[in-house]
């Protein structure tokens, strides 16, 4: 039989599940579906067969924009090198008292 | 140092640190190819694993057993889909992967080509076949490719129920009437060797093994995994009052493991190249399912076009 329109891959979706109130949605995997309604149904069957589910998100994979430290123009270095955001770089009450005493 | 060489050093360094390789990281072509082949074969095996069991849904001996079998088969379908998605992150197109399965070009575990001839076979497939699968998959959870490792973690969590319900089926039959016990024994006799074969030939006979272990495509040698399975299962089978279809099985005090008989790897090679007992029927069933589902896929696309126009 000839390949038809129906043999083409459906769009790829990323699935996010919130398993408990108070938790963020977590990426659980991906699936193929023709549209968002179908993606939500498939997400139930594929990723929600066990355990509690509070909410499900499906997002077309092509709508996810990503940056990667090695590959984009955005620098992420400041996060790990600028120590002035770390509380440990500042003295505490007990350290201040200790230095007064000495 | 060439660009590729520097990339390779970085890649192998990441693996040696026990970190994962992710889809957008640089990877050698052979790493990508090996993983696509391995993940696709794994996916196909999950999908084809539904077939030997499917006949028994309507013949399950109780509602409890029927619900468990349905849930198990549903899990197998899902596992196939997690894995096709993982392969997709390496650029393996799903439709191509599926068509290679239908036209017989792709390989899958030839255990799935055997027929489940009795209810005890349903138990043995789950207990021994899925049991062997779990030993393999638990080891592969440490695989270096992130999406595959994550799919495997989910699969392993879900599969332990498969093996437990399989054990229960055999345990109940083994304590039942003489005829039931004979049915259980005959299932063990027929599924034991195919389950041992699921781990593949000894690594000394495989061309890919060394590099696969170095790149953590595989985490442990086939022989180690097979031995782990034998050591787990032999006492459980004996405790049920059943026999193993291998008279050479004996506890080895020095190795602290069971010795077991040679496996006929020539027969295994024939099975891989020609397919198992019911290969033709299996592929026909898979192909029919695909074409019978065509109208659903077409309707979904038509509905999708409608939704797009409306929005």
mmCIF file of C-alpha atoms in Angstrom:
data_model
loop_
_atom_site.group_PDB
_atom_site.id
_atom_site.type_symbol
_atom_site.label_atom_id
_atom_site.label_comp_id
_atom_site.label_asym_id
_atom_site.label_seq_id
_atom_site.Cartn_x
_atom_site.Cartn_y
_atom_site.Cartn_z
ATOM 1 C CA UNK A 1 0.000 0.000 0.000
ATOM 2 C CA UNK A 2 1.153 3.542 -0.741
ATOM 3 C CA UNK A 3 2.110 5.779 2.159
ATOM 4 C CA UNK A 4 -0.676 8.266 2.731
ATOM 5 C CA UNK A 5 -1.165 11.503 4.630
ATOM 6 C CA UNK A 6 -2.062 9.380 7.650
ATOM 7 C CA UNK A 7 1.432 7.841 7.758
ATOM 8 C CA UNK A 8 3.077 11.146 8.614
ATOM 9 C CA UNK A 9 4.302 11.809 12.123
ATOM 10 C CA UNK A 10 1.980 13.852 14.285
ATOM 11 C CA UNK A 11 3.317 16.900 16.026
ATOM 12 C CA UNK A 12 5.556 16.363 19.060
ATOM 13 C CA UNK A 13 4.348 17.642 22.466
ATOM 14 C CA UNK A 14 6.104 17.989 25.807
ATOM 15 C CA UNK A 15 4.106 16.864 28.831
ATOM 16 C CA UNK A 16 4.254 18.447 32.302
ATOM 17 C CA UNK A 17 2.424 17.011 35.311
ATOM 18 C CA UNK A 18 1.691 18.528 38.698
ATOM 19 C CA UNK A 19 1.376 15.518 40.975
ATOM 20 C CA UNK A 20 0.516 17.356 44.192
ATOM 21 C CA UNK A 21 -0.876 20.708 45.187
ATOM 22 C CA UNK A 22 2.028 22.963 46.123
ATOM 23 C CA UNK A 23 4.462 21.390 43.664
ATOM 24 C CA UNK A 24 5.462 22.834 40.287
ATOM 25 C CA UNK A 25 4.618 21.057 37.042
ATOM 26 C CA UNK A 26 7.401 18.638 36.179
ATOM 27 C CA UNK A 27 8.431 17.538 32.697
ATOM 28 C CA UNK A 28 7.582 13.836 32.407
ATOM 29 C CA UNK A 29 8.189 13.093 28.723
ATOM 30 C CA UNK A 30 6.894 13.710 25.239
ATOM 31 C CA UNK A 31 4.288 12.285 22.912
ATOM 32 C CA UNK A 32 2.904 12.674 19.400
ATOM 33 C CA UNK A 33 -0.596 14.014 18.842
ATOM 34 C CA UNK A 34 -2.492 15.780 16.084
ATOM 35 C CA UNK A 35 -3.718 18.603 18.336
ATOM 36 C CA UNK A 36 -3.794 19.783 21.938
ATOM 37 C CA UNK A 37 -7.023 17.960 22.835
ATOM 38 C CA UNK A 38 -5.597 14.674 21.687
ATOM 39 C CA UNK A 39 -2.283 15.467 23.375
ATOM 40 C CA UNK A 40 -4.086 15.946 26.708
ATOM 41 C CA UNK A 41 -5.934 12.634 26.305
ATOM 42 C CA UNK A 42 -2.761 10.780 25.367
ATOM 43 C CA UNK A 43 -0.903 12.425 28.258
ATOM 44 C CA UNK A 44 -3.490 10.890 30.600
ATOM 45 C CA UNK A 45 -3.021 7.414 29.088
ATOM 46 C CA UNK A 46 0.757 7.624 28.812
ATOM 47 C CA UNK A 47 1.961 9.541 31.834
ATOM 48 C CA UNK A 48 -0.892 9.465 34.368
ATOM 49 C CA UNK A 49 -1.661 5.751 34.768
ATOM 50 C CA UNK A 50 -0.382 5.698 38.346
ATOM 51 C CA UNK A 51 -0.405 8.066 41.266
ATOM 52 C CA UNK A 52 -2.173 11.348 41.842
ATOM 53 C CA UNK A 53 -2.509 14.073 39.249
ATOM 54 C CA UNK A 54 -3.537 17.646 40.013
ATOM 55 C CA UNK A 55 -2.911 19.200 36.621
ATOM 56 C CA UNK A 56 -1.403 18.453 33.209
ATOM 57 C CA UNK A 57 0.168 20.803 30.664
ATOM 58 C CA UNK A 58 0.962 19.940 27.059
ATOM 59 C CA UNK A 59 3.194 22.250 25.036
ATOM 60 C CA UNK A 60 4.135 21.843 21.365
ATOM 61 C CA UNK A 61 7.838 20.949 21.356
ATOM 62 C CA UNK A 62 8.468 23.472 18.595
ATOM 63 C CA UNK A 63 7.232 26.261 20.899
ATOM 64 C CA UNK A 64 9.962 25.570 23.431
ATOM 65 C CA UNK A 65 12.811 28.064 23.016
ATOM 66 C CA UNK A 66 16.053 27.069 24.670
ATOM 67 C CA UNK A 67 19.358 28.634 25.589
ATOM 68 C CA UNK A 68 22.467 26.689 26.400
ATOM 69 C CA UNK A 69 25.555 28.236 28.044
ATOM 70 C CA UNK A 70 27.958 26.781 25.449
ATOM 71 C CA UNK A 71 25.853 27.711 22.461
ATOM 72 C CA UNK A 72 24.034 30.981 23.022
ATOM 73 C CA UNK A 73 25.167 34.579 23.337
ATOM 74 C CA UNK A 74 23.708 34.762 26.794
ATOM 75 C CA UNK A 75 26.286 34.341 29.529
ATOM 76 C CA UNK A 76 25.347 32.401 32.662
ATOM 77 C CA UNK A 77 28.705 32.750 34.341
ATOM 78 C CA UNK A 78 27.631 35.441 36.794
ATOM 79 C CA UNK A 79 25.427 32.915 38.581
ATOM 80 C CA UNK A 80 28.355 30.818 39.705
ATOM 81 C CA UNK A 81 31.139 33.428 39.924
ATOM 82 C CA UNK A 82 29.489 36.439 41.553
ATOM 83 C CA UNK A 83 29.763 35.307 45.137
ATOM 84 C CA UNK A 84 28.210 38.523 46.506
ATOM 85 C CA UNK A 85 24.799 36.850 46.192
ATOM 86 C CA UNK A 86 25.808 34.073 48.605
ATOM 87 C CA UNK A 87 24.804 34.669 52.246
ATOM 88 C CA UNK A 88 28.012 32.915 53.388
ATOM 89 C CA UNK A 89 30.153 35.803 52.132
ATOM 90 C CA UNK A 90 28.723 38.101 54.839
ATOM 91 C CA UNK A 91 29.382 37.919 58.555
ATOM 92 C CA UNK A 92 26.748 36.659 60.965
ATOM 93 C CA UNK A 93 25.736 37.924 64.361
ATOM 94 C CA UNK A 94 27.784 35.237 66.129
ATOM 95 C CA UNK A 95 30.856 35.949 63.986
ATOM 96 C CA UNK A 96 30.535 39.662 64.752
ATOM 97 C CA UNK A 97 30.288 38.928 68.480
ATOM 98 C CA UNK A 98 33.278 36.577 68.321
ATOM 99 C CA UNK A 99 35.430 39.187 66.629
ATOM 100 C CA UNK A 100 34.352 41.842 69.207
ATOM 101 C CA UNK A 101 35.438 39.519 71.983
ATOM 102 C CA UNK A 102 38.906 38.897 70.572
ATOM 103 C CA UNK B 1 43.853 19.111 18.226
ATOM 104 C CA UNK B 2 41.036 18.999 15.674
ATOM 105 C CA UNK B 3 37.588 20.294 16.628
ATOM 106 C CA UNK B 4 36.192 16.757 16.524
ATOM 107 C CA UNK B 5 38.918 15.424 18.731
ATOM 108 C CA UNK B 6 38.349 18.132 21.327
ATOM 109 C CA UNK B 7 34.623 17.370 21.229
ATOM 110 C CA UNK B 8 35.323 13.660 21.697
ATOM 111 C CA UNK B 9 37.533 14.310 24.699
ATOM 112 C CA UNK B 10 34.822 16.491 26.247
ATOM 113 C CA UNK B 11 32.167 13.852 25.453
ATOM 114 C CA UNK B 12 34.140 10.980 26.983
ATOM 115 C CA UNK B 13 35.043 13.166 29.975
ATOM 116 C CA UNK B 14 31.343 13.812 30.615
ATOM 117 C CA UNK B 15 30.636 10.068 30.497
ATOM 118 C CA UNK B 16 33.589 9.205 32.742
ATOM 119 C CA UNK B 17 32.297 11.639 35.353
ATOM 120 C CA UNK B 18 29.037 9.677 35.350
ATOM 121 C CA UNK B 19 27.114 12.599 33.839
ATOM 122 C CA UNK B 20 24.499 12.288 31.128
ATOM 123 C CA UNK B 21 24.664 13.204 27.476
ATOM 124 C CA UNK B 22 21.617 15.246 26.445
ATOM 125 C CA UNK B 23 20.035 15.636 22.985
ATOM 126 C CA UNK B 24 21.703 18.960 22.185
ATOM 127 C CA UNK B 25 25.188 17.843 23.278
ATOM 128 C CA UNK B 26 27.818 16.873 20.723
ATOM 129 C CA UNK B 27 28.078 13.091 20.323
ATOM 130 C CA UNK B 28 30.009 10.780 18.010
ATOM 131 C CA UNK B 29 28.031 9.416 15.047
ATOM 132 C CA UNK B 30 28.556 5.861 16.271
ATOM 133 C CA UNK B 31 27.143 6.705 19.685
ATOM 134 C CA UNK B 32 24.038 8.143 18.063
ATOM 135 C CA UNK B 33 23.653 5.168 15.702
ATOM 136 C CA UNK B 34 24.157 2.568 18.437
ATOM 137 C CA UNK B 35 21.607 4.263 20.663
ATOM 138 C CA UNK B 36 19.049 4.662 17.891
ATOM 139 C CA UNK B 37 19.409 0.959 17.074
ATOM 140 C CA UNK B 38 19.215 -0.101 20.698
ATOM 141 C CA UNK B 39 16.348 2.180 21.770
ATOM 142 C CA UNK B 40 14.341 1.350 18.629
ATOM 143 C CA UNK B 41 14.794 -2.394 19.128
ATOM 144 C CA UNK B 42 13.765 -1.966 22.745
ATOM 145 C CA UNK B 43 10.668 0.017 21.675
ATOM 146 C CA UNK B 44 9.729 -2.601 19.064
ATOM 147 C CA UNK B 45 10.081 -5.354 21.687
ATOM 148 C CA UNK B 46 7.680 -3.536 24.004
ATOM 149 C CA UNK B 47 5.144 -3.119 21.214
ATOM 150 C CA UNK B 48 5.462 -6.722 19.971
ATOM 151 C CA UNK B 49 5.339 -7.930 23.578
ATOM 152 C CA UNK B 50 1.634 -7.115 23.591
ATOM 153 C CA UNK B 51 0.845 -9.770 20.996
ATOM 154 C CA UNK B 52 1.513 -13.116 22.738
ATOM 155 C CA UNK B 53 -0.550 -11.956 25.732
ATOM 156 C CA UNK B 54 -3.390 -10.203 23.953
ATOM 157 C CA UNK B 55 -5.247 -13.452 23.089
ATOM 158 C CA UNK B 56 -5.624 -14.206 26.756
ATOM 159 C CA UNK B 57 -7.437 -11.051 27.819
ATOM 160 C CA UNK B 58 -10.814 -12.565 26.963
ATOM 161 C CA UNK B 59 -9.823 -15.942 28.447
ATOM 162 C CA UNK B 60 -8.371 -14.749 31.749
ATOM 163 C CA UNK B 61 -9.661 -16.999 34.565
ATOM 164 C CA UNK B 62 -10.990 -14.184 36.771
ATOM 165 C CA UNK B 63 -11.809 -10.497 36.662
ATOM 166 C CA UNK B 64 -8.762 -9.739 38.840
ATOM 167 C CA UNK B 65 -6.461 -11.510 36.414
ATOM 168 C CA UNK B 66 -8.119 -9.826 33.439
ATOM 169 C CA UNK B 67 -7.695 -6.328 34.903
ATOM 170 C CA UNK B 68 -4.029 -7.041 35.676
ATOM 171 C CA UNK B 69 -3.369 -8.378 32.179
ATOM 172 C CA UNK B 70 -5.094 -5.416 30.529
ATOM 173 C CA UNK B 71 -3.079 -2.996 32.672
ATOM 174 C CA UNK B 72 0.147 -4.833 31.851
ATOM 175 C CA UNK B 73 -0.516 -4.737 28.116
ATOM 176 C CA UNK B 74 -1.400 -1.046 28.351
ATOM 177 C CA UNK B 75 1.946 -0.471 30.093
ATOM 178 C CA UNK B 76 3.777 -2.252 27.258
ATOM 179 C CA UNK B 77 2.191 0.090 24.714
ATOM 180 C CA UNK B 78 3.188 3.098 26.816
ATOM 181 C CA UNK B 79 6.736 1.793 27.236
ATOM 182 C CA UNK B 80 7.036 1.463 23.479
ATOM 183 C CA UNK B 81 5.928 5.080 23.138
ATOM 184 C CA UNK B 82 8.308 6.441 25.811
ATOM 185 C CA UNK B 83 11.109 4.736 23.941
ATOM 186 C CA UNK B 84 10.090 5.920 20.465
ATOM 187 C CA UNK B 85 10.119 9.441 21.947
ATOM 188 C CA UNK B 86 13.613 8.874 23.351
ATOM 189 C CA UNK B 87 14.783 7.671 19.912
ATOM 190 C CA UNK B 88 13.167 10.739 18.367
ATOM 191 C CA UNK B 89 15.432 13.011 20.409
ATOM 192 C CA UNK B 90 18.307 11.454 18.428
ATOM 193 C CA UNK B 91 16.620 12.248 15.139
ATOM 194 C CA UNK B 92 15.036 8.819 14.561
ATOM 195 C CA UNK B 93 11.756 9.594 12.862
ATOM 196 C CA UNK B 94 8.852 7.724 14.467
ATOM 197 C CA UNK B 95 7.028 6.885 11.231
ATOM 198 C CA UNK B 96 10.211 5.453 9.724
ATOM 199 C CA UNK B 97 10.908 3.455 12.848
ATOM 200 C CA UNK B 98 7.402 2.014 12.826
ATOM 201 C CA UNK B 99 7.468 1.165 9.130
ATOM 202 C CA UNK B 100 10.758 -0.690 9.596
ATOM 203 C CA UNK B 101 9.094 -2.795 12.259
ATOM 204 C CA UNK B 102 6.148 -3.622 9.960
ATOM 205 C CA UNK B 103 8.239 -4.511 6.944
ATOM 206 C CA UNK B 104 10.489 -6.806 8.997
ATOM 207 C CA UNK B 105 13.705 -4.791 8.627
ATOM 208 C CA UNK B 106 13.903 -3.929 12.322
ATOM 209 C CA UNK B 107 14.838 -6.436 14.994
ATOM 210 C CA UNK B 108 13.059 -7.041 18.261
ATOM 211 C CA UNK B 109 13.326 -9.584 21.048
ATOM 212 C CA UNK B 110 12.440 -12.934 19.480
ATOM 213 C CA UNK B 111 10.828 -14.066 22.726
ATOM 214 C CA UNK B 112 7.789 -12.147 21.454
ATOM 215 C CA UNK B 113 7.536 -14.471 18.434
ATOM 216 C CA UNK B 114 6.588 -17.394 20.664
ATOM 217 C CA UNK B 115 2.961 -18.349 21.173
ATOM 218 C CA UNK B 116 1.285 -18.240 24.575
ATOM 219 C CA UNK B 117 -0.397 -21.654 24.408
ATOM 220 C CA UNK B 118 -1.870 -21.823 27.901
ATOM 221 C CA UNK B 119 -2.843 -19.497 30.751
ATOM 222 C CA UNK B 120 0.353 -20.558 32.541
ATOM 223 C CA UNK B 121 2.315 -19.135 29.603
ATOM 224 C CA UNK B 122 0.853 -15.711 30.410
ATOM 225 C CA UNK B 123 2.314 -16.105 33.906
ATOM 226 C CA UNK B 124 5.667 -17.361 32.612
ATOM 227 C CA UNK B 125 6.013 -14.539 30.070
ATOM 228 C CA UNK B 126 5.488 -11.965 32.811
ATOM 229 C CA UNK B 127 7.540 -13.695 35.486
ATOM 230 C CA UNK B 128 10.471 -14.889 33.380
ATOM 231 C CA UNK B 129 10.319 -12.692 30.269
ATOM 232 C CA UNK B 130 9.536 -9.410 32.020
ATOM 233 C CA UNK B 131 11.797 -10.546 34.870
ATOM 234 C CA UNK B 132 14.729 -10.838 32.469
ATOM 235 C CA UNK B 133 13.727 -7.504 30.957
ATOM 236 C CA UNK B 134 13.766 -5.859 34.384
ATOM 237 C CA UNK B 135 17.267 -7.140 35.245
ATOM 238 C CA UNK B 136 18.473 -5.696 31.952
ATOM 239 C CA UNK B 137 16.587 -2.422 32.280
ATOM 240 C CA UNK B 138 17.558 -1.784 35.896
ATOM 241 C CA UNK B 139 21.181 -2.006 34.787
ATOM 242 C CA UNK B 140 20.500 0.283 31.817
ATOM 243 C CA UNK B 141 19.047 3.016 34.045
ATOM 244 C CA UNK B 142 22.680 4.149 34.424
ATOM 245 C CA UNK B 143 22.925 4.518 30.657
ATOM 246 C CA UNK B 144 24.762 7.687 29.601
ATOM 247 C CA UNK B 145 22.011 9.022 27.329
ATOM 248 C CA UNK B 146 19.649 11.139 29.476
ATOM 249 C CA UNK B 147 16.323 10.640 27.666
ATOM 250 C CA UNK B 148 16.852 6.849 27.483
ATOM 251 C CA UNK B 149 17.895 6.617 31.143
ATOM 252 C CA UNK B 150 14.840 8.626 32.213
ATOM 253 C CA UNK B 151 12.470 6.510 30.101
ATOM 254 C CA UNK B 152 14.014 3.398 31.667
ATOM 255 C CA UNK B 153 13.500 4.707 35.196
ATOM 256 C CA UNK B 154 9.812 5.124 34.497
ATOM 257 C CA UNK B 155 9.637 1.717 32.797
ATOM 258 C CA UNK B 156 11.352 -0.047 35.706
ATOM 259 C CA UNK B 157 8.993 1.516 38.246
ATOM 260 C CA UNK B 158 6.040 0.256 36.247
ATOM 261 C CA UNK B 159 7.314 -3.184 35.319
ATOM 262 C CA UNK B 160 7.779 -4.620 38.783
ATOM 263 C CA UNK B 161 4.012 -5.138 38.894
ATOM 264 C CA UNK B 162 4.234 -7.192 35.673
ATOM 265 C CA UNK B 163 6.664 -9.621 37.171
ATOM 266 C CA UNK B 164 4.815 -9.882 40.487
ATOM 267 C CA UNK B 165 1.473 -10.688 38.877
ATOM 268 C CA UNK B 166 3.242 -13.248 36.659
ATOM 269 C CA UNK B 167 4.809 -14.890 39.682
ATOM 270 C CA UNK B 168 1.421 -15.015 41.370
ATOM 271 C CA UNK B 169 -0.156 -16.744 38.351
ATOM 272 C CA UNK B 170 2.517 -19.469 38.369
ATOM 273 C CA UNK B 171 2.586 -19.777 42.187
ATOM 274 C CA UNK B 172 -1.191 -20.362 42.314
ATOM 275 C CA UNK B 173 -1.049 -22.952 39.511
ATOM 276 C CA UNK B 174 1.938 -24.701 41.123
ATOM 277 C CA UNK B 175 -0.123 -25.216 44.290
ATOM 278 C CA UNK B 176 -3.257 -26.216 42.390
ATOM 279 C CA UNK B 177 -4.467 -29.512 40.914
ATOM 280 C CA UNK B 178 -2.073 -31.946 39.227
ATOM 281 C CA UNK B 179 -3.181 -30.646 35.842
ATOM 282 C CA UNK B 180 -2.567 -27.032 36.890
ATOM 283 C CA UNK B 181 0.861 -27.900 38.235
ATOM 284 C CA UNK B 182 1.704 -29.647 34.980
ATOM 285 C CA UNK B 183 0.574 -26.571 33.069
ATOM 286 C CA UNK B 184 2.882 -24.382 35.168
ATOM 287 C CA UNK B 185 5.803 -26.793 34.694
ATOM 288 C CA UNK B 186 5.313 -26.929 30.956
ATOM 289 C CA UNK B 187 5.299 -23.113 30.786
ATOM 290 C CA UNK B 188 8.585 -22.907 32.747
ATOM 291 C CA UNK B 189 10.046 -25.563 30.433
ATOM 292 C CA UNK B 190 9.206 -23.549 27.343
ATOM 293 C CA UNK B 191 9.998 -19.995 28.524
ATOM 294 C CA UNK B 192 13.189 -20.571 30.518
ATOM 295 C CA UNK B 193 15.685 -20.699 27.640
ATOM 296 C CA UNK B 194 14.034 -17.903 25.609
ATOM 297 C CA UNK B 195 14.246 -15.730 28.751
ATOM 298 C CA UNK B 196 17.965 -16.472 29.182
ATOM 299 C CA UNK B 197 18.456 -15.629 25.503
ATOM 300 C CA UNK B 198 16.927 -12.182 26.060
ATOM 301 C CA UNK B 199 20.267 -11.027 27.492
ATOM 302 C CA UNK B 200 21.933 -11.721 24.157
ATOM 303 C CA UNK B 201 25.055 -13.737 23.400
ATOM 304 C CA UNK B 202 28.156 -13.523 25.607
ATOM 305 C CA UNK B 203 29.992 -10.260 24.987
ATOM 306 C CA UNK B 204 32.964 -12.167 23.591
ATOM 307 C CA UNK B 205 30.712 -12.988 20.606
ATOM 308 C CA UNK B 206 29.459 -9.438 20.108
ATOM 309 C CA UNK B 207 31.233 -6.871 17.998
ATOM 310 C CA UNK B 208 29.821 -3.762 19.701
ATOM 311 C CA UNK B 209 30.303 -4.593 23.360
ATOM 312 C CA UNK B 210 33.571 -2.971 24.335
ATOM 313 C CA UNK B 211 32.752 0.474 23.022
ATOM 314 C CA UNK B 212 29.170 0.205 24.293
ATOM 315 C CA UNK B 213 30.466 -0.362 27.811
ATOM 316 C CA UNK B 214 33.039 2.434 27.520
ATOM 317 C CA UNK B 215 30.404 4.923 26.388
ATOM 318 C CA UNK B 216 27.904 3.526 28.912
ATOM 319 C CA UNK B 217 25.454 2.655 26.150
ATOM 320 C CA UNK B 218 25.400 -0.615 28.045
ATOM 321 C CA UNK B 219 26.355 -0.733 31.695
ATOM 322 C CA UNK B 220 27.160 -4.378 32.409
ATOM 323 C CA UNK B 221 28.167 -7.355 30.260
ATOM 324 C CA UNK B 222 25.398 -9.701 29.070
ATOM 325 C CA UNK B 223 26.846 -12.646 31.015
ATOM 326 C CA UNK B 224 26.771 -10.740 34.296
ATOM 327 C CA UNK B 225 23.120 -9.789 33.808
ATOM 328 C CA UNK B 226 22.124 -13.315 32.768
ATOM 329 C CA UNK B 227 23.842 -14.770 35.832
ATOM 330 C CA UNK B 228 22.012 -12.292 38.078
ATOM 331 C CA UNK B 229 18.705 -13.439 36.596
ATOM 332 C CA UNK B 230 19.579 -17.142 36.993
ATOM 333 C CA UNK B 231 20.633 -16.595 40.620
ATOM 334 C CA UNK B 232 17.385 -14.715 41.375
ATOM 335 C CA UNK B 233 15.046 -17.135 39.675
ATOM 336 C CA UNK B 234 16.386 -20.644 40.303
ATOM 337 C CA UNK B 235 15.584 -20.715 44.052
ATOM 338 C CA UNK B 236 12.142 -19.181 43.460
ATOM 339 C CA UNK B 237 11.244 -21.821 40.872
ATOM 340 C CA UNK B 238 12.529 -24.637 43.085
ATOM 341 C CA UNK B 239 10.600 -23.259 46.087
ATOM 342 C CA UNK B 240 7.382 -23.580 44.110
ATOM 343 C CA UNK B 241 8.116 -27.297 43.676
ATOM 344 C CA UNK B 242 8.796 -26.832 39.965
ATOM 345 C CA UNK B 243 11.791 -28.075 37.986
ATOM 346 C CA UNK B 244 14.149 -26.245 35.689
ATOM 347 C CA UNK B 245 14.490 -27.537 32.144
ATOM 348 C CA UNK B 246 18.271 -27.732 32.584
ATOM 349 C CA UNK B 247 19.760 -30.643 34.520
ATOM 350 C CA UNK B 248 23.162 -28.982 34.741
ATOM 351 C CA UNK B 249 21.896 -26.194 37.014
ATOM 352 C CA UNK B 250 23.830 -26.501 40.260
ATOM 353 C CA UNK B 251 24.935 -24.156 43.043
ATOM 354 C CA UNK B 252 28.637 -23.359 42.733
ATOM 355 C CA UNK B 253 30.079 -22.604 46.148
ATOM 356 C CA UNK B 254 33.275 -21.071 44.798
ATOM 357 C CA UNK B 255 31.484 -18.636 42.496
ATOM 358 C CA UNK B 256 28.550 -18.132 44.903
ATOM 359 C CA UNK B 257 26.304 -18.493 41.849
ATOM 360 C CA UNK B 258 24.399 -21.138 39.949
ATOM 361 C CA UNK B 259 26.133 -22.923 37.089
ATOM 362 C CA UNK B 260 23.842 -23.448 34.134
ATOM 363 C CA UNK B 261 24.004 -25.175 30.763
ATOM 364 C CA UNK B 262 25.388 -23.821 27.504
ATOM 365 C CA UNK B 263 22.923 -21.884 25.398
ATOM 366 C CA UNK B 264 22.673 -22.728 21.713
ATOM 367 C CA UNK B 265 23.815 -19.392 20.262
ATOM 368 C CA UNK B 266 23.675 -20.668 16.686
ATOM 369 C CA UNK B 267 19.964 -21.263 17.217
ATOM 370 C CA UNK B 268 19.706 -17.749 18.677
ATOM 371 C CA UNK B 269 21.420 -16.290 15.595
ATOM 372 C CA UNK B 270 18.957 -18.120 13.347
ATOM 373 C CA UNK B 271 16.066 -16.756 15.398
ATOM 374 C CA UNK B 272 17.410 -13.210 15.109
ATOM 375 C CA UNK B 273 17.852 -13.401 11.353
ATOM 376 C CA UNK B 274 14.767 -15.447 10.434
ATOM 377 C CA UNK B 275 12.480 -14.546 13.295
ATOM 378 C CA UNK B 276 10.898 -16.828 15.847
ATOM 379 C CA UNK B 277 8.043 -19.284 15.553
ATOM 380 C CA UNK B 278 5.254 -16.776 14.902
ATOM 381 C CA UNK B 279 7.223 -13.907 13.323
ATOM 382 C CA UNK B 280 5.109 -13.807 10.157
ATOM 383 C CA UNK B 281 1.806 -13.793 12.080
ATOM 384 C CA UNK B 282 3.105 -11.123 14.446
ATOM 385 C CA UNK B 283 4.194 -8.773 11.672
ATOM 386 C CA UNK B 284 0.940 -9.347 9.821
ATOM 387 C CA UNK B 285 -1.035 -8.493 12.964
ATOM 388 C CA UNK B 286 1.071 -5.356 13.469
ATOM 389 C CA UNK B 287 0.604 -4.319 9.831
ATOM 390 C CA UNK B 288 -3.154 -4.926 9.965
ATOM 391 C CA UNK B 289 -3.421 -2.860 13.128
ATOM 392 C CA UNK B 290 -1.593 -0.034 11.358
ATOM 393 C CA UNK B 291 -3.867 -0.025 8.316
ATOM 394 C CA UNK B 292 -7.018 -0.529 10.370
ATOM 395 C CA UNK B 293 -6.038 2.552 12.345
ATOM 396 C CA UNK B 294 -5.451 4.676 9.228
ATOM 397 C CA UNK B 295 -8.960 6.163 9.270
ATOM 398 C CA UNK B 296 -8.458 7.282 12.864
ATOM 399 C CA UNK B 297 -5.238 9.066 11.973
ATOM 400 C CA UNK B 298 -6.875 10.664 8.941
ATOM 401 C CA UNK B 299 -9.892 11.779 10.974
ATOM 402 C CA UNK B 300 -7.599 13.292 13.616
ATOM 403 C CA UNK B 301 -5.747 15.291 10.985
ATOM 404 C CA UNK B 302 -8.998 16.457 9.386
ATOM 405 C CA UNK B 303 -10.313 17.560 12.789
ATOM 406 C CA UNK B 304 -7.045 19.309 13.423
ATOM 407 C CA UNK B 305 -7.340 21.264 10.174
ATOM 408 C CA UNK B 306 -10.870 22.252 11.217
ATOM 409 C CA UNK B 307 -9.619 23.485 14.588
ATOM 410 C CA UNK B 308 -6.881 25.497 12.912
ATOM 411 C CA UNK B 309 -9.301 27.178 10.526
ATOM 412 C CA UNK B 310 -11.676 28.015 13.361
ATOM 413 C CA UNK B 311 -8.977 29.652 15.476
#
